[in-house]
PDB file of C-alpha atoms in Angstrom:
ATOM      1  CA  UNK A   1     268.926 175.272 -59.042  1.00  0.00           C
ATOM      2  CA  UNK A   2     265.264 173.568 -60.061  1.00  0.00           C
ATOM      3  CA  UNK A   3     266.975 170.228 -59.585  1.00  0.00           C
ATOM      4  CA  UNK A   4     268.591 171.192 -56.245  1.00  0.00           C
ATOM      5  CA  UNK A   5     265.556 172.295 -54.681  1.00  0.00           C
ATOM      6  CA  UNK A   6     263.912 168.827 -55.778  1.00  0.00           C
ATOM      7  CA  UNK A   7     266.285 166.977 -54.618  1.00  0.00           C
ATOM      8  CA  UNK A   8     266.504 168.726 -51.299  1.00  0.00           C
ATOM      9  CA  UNK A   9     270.390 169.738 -52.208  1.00  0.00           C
ATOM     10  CA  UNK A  10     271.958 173.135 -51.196  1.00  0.00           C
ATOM     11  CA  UNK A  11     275.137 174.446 -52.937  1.00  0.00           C
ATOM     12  CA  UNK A  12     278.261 174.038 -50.682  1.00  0.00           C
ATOM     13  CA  UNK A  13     280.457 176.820 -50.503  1.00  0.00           C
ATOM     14  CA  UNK A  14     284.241 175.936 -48.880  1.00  0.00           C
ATOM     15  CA  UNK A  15     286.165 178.252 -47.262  1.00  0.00           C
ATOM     16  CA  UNK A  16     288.798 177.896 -44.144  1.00  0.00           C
ATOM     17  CA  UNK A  17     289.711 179.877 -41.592  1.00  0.00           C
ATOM     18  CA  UNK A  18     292.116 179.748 -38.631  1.00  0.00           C
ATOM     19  CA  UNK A  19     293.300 181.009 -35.293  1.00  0.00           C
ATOM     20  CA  UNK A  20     296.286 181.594 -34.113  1.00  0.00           C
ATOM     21  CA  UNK A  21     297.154 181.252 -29.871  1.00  0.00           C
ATOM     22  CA  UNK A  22     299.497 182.773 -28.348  1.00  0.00           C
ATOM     23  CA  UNK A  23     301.891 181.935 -30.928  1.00  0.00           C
ATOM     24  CA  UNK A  24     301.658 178.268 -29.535  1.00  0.00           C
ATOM     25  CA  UNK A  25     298.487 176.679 -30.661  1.00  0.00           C
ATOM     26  CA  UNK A  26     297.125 177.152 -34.270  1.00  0.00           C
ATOM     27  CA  UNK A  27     293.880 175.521 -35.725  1.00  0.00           C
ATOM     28  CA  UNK A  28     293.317 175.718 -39.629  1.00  0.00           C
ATOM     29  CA  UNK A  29     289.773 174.103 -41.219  1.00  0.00           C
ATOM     30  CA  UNK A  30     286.515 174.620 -41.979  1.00  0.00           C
ATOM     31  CA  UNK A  31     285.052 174.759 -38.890  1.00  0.00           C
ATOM     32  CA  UNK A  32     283.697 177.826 -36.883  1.00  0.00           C
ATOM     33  CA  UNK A  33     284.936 178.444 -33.675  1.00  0.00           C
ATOM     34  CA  UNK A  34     281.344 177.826 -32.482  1.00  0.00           C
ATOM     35  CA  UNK A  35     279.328 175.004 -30.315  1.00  0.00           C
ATOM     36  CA  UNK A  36     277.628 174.090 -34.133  1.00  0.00           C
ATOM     37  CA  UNK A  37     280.800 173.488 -35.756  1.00  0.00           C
ATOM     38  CA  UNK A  38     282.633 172.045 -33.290  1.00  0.00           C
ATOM     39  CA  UNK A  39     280.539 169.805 -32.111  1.00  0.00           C
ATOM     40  CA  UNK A  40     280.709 167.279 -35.339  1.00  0.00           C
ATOM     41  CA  UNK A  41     276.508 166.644 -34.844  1.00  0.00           C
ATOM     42  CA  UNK A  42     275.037 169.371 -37.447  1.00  0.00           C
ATOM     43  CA  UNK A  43     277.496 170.927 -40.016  1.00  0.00           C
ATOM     44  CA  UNK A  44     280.180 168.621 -41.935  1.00  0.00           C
ATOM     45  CA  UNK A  45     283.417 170.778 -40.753  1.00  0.00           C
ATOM     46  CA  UNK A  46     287.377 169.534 -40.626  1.00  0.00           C
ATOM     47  CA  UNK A  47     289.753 171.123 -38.446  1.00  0.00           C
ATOM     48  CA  UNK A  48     292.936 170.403 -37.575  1.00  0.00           C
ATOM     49  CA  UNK A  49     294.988 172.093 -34.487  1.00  0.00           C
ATOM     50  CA  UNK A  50     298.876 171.422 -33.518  1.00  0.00           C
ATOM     51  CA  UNK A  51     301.872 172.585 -30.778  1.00  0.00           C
ATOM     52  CA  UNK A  52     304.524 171.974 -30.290  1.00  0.00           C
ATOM     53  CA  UNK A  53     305.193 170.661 -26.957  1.00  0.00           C
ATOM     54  CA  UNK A  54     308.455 172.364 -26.289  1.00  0.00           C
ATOM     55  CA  UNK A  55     307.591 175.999 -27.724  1.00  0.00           C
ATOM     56  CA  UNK A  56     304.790 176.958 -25.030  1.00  0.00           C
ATOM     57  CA  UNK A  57     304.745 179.438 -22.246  1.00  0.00           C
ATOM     58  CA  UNK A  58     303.974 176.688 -19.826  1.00  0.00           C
ATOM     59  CA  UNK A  59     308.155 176.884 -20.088  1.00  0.00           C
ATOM     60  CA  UNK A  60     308.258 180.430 -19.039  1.00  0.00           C
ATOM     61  CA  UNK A  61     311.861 180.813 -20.567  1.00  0.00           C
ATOM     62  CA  UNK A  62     311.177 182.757 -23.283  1.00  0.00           C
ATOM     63  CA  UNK A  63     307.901 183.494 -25.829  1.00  0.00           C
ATOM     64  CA  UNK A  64     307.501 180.534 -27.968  1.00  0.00           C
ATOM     65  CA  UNK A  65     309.233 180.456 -30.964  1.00  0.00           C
ATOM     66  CA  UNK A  66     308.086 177.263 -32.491  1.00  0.00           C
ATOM     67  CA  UNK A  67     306.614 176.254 -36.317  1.00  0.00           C
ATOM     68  CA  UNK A  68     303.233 177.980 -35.239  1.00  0.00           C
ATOM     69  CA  UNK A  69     305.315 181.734 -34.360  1.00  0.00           C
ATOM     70  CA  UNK A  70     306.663 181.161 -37.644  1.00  0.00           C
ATOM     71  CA  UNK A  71     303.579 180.431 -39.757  1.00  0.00           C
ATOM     72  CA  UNK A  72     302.285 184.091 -37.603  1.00  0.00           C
ATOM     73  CA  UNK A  73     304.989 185.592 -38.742  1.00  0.00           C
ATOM     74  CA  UNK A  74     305.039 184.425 -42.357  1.00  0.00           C
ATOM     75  CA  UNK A  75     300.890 185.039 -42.883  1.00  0.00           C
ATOM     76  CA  UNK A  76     302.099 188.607 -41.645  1.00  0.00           C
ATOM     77  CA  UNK A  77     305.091 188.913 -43.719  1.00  0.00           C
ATOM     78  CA  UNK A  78     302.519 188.425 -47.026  1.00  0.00           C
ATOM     79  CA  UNK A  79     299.371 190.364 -45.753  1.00  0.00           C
ATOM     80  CA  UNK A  80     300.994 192.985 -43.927  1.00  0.00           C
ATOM     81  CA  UNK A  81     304.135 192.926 -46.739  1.00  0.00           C
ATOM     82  CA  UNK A  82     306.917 193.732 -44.203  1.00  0.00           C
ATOM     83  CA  UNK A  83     308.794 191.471 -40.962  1.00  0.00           C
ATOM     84  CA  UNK A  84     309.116 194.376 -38.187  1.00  0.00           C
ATOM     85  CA  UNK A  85     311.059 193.960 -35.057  1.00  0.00           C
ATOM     86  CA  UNK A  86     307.447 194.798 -32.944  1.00  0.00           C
ATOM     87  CA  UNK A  87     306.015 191.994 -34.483  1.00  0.00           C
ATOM     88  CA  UNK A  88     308.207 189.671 -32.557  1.00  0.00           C
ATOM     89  CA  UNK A  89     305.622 190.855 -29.857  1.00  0.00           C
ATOM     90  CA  UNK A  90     302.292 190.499 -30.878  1.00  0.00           C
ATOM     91  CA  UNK A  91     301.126 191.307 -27.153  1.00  0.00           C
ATOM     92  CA  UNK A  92     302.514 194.527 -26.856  1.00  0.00           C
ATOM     93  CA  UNK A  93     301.527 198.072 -27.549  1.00  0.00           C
ATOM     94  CA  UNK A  94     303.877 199.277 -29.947  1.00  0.00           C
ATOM     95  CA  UNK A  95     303.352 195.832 -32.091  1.00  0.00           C
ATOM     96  CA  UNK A  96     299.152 196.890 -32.036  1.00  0.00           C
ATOM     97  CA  UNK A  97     299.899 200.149 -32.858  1.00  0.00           C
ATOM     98  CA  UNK A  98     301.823 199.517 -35.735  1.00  0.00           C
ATOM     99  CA  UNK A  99     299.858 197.120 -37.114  1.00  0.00           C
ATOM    100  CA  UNK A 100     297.097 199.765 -37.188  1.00  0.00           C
ATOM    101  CA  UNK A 101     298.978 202.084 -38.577  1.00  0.00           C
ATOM    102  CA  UNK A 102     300.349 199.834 -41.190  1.00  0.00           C
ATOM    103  CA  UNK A 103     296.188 198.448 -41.576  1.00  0.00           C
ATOM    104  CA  UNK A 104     295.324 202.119 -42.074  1.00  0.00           C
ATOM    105  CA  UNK A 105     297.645 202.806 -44.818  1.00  0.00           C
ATOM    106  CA  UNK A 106     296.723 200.355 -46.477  1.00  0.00           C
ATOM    107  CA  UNK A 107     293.341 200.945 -46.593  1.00  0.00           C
ATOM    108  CA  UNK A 108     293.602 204.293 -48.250  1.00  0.00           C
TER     109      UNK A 108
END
């Protein structure tokens, strides 16, 4: 630690995080969702964000049900450890509600 302070170094600690939209956009990377991360001048960040052109609501046929609805649904499938019906709709009432319930359990 001497030899970082001399040299004006600071230990670098990696982690990622990522958002999920709607079940059409995803972003995975380092970055914050903030103006200091995102706006490549201050912080050395990678993201990286994909769609999928034809699995959008822009179609208003149906919810998307693209790669991104299926990497939602598999991150849920390991942290939550079950695939529900409700989760199909993450917008709806029923879906919160049972991922509280399931969130609460778990936390006892």
């Amino acid at each position: 630690q001497e030899q970082a302070r001399k040299n004006r170094r600071f230990m670098v600690y990696v982690h990622s995080k990522g958002m999920i939209v709607d079940d059409e956009y995803v972003i995975i990377g380092s970055a914050n969702i903030n103006q200091r991360s995102m706006e490549g001048t201050r912080d050395t960040e990678i993201a990286m964000g994909a769609y999928q052109r034809q699995y959008t609501w822009a179609n208003k046929i149906s919810a998307p049900r693209g790669q991104v609805y299926g990497y939602r649904m598999s991150l849920w499938a390991e942290h939550i450890g079950a695939i529900e019906e409700d989760f199909n709709h993450p917008e709806s009432i029923e879906c919160m509600r049972r991922v509280r319930h399931l969130g609460e359990h778990n936390w006892d």
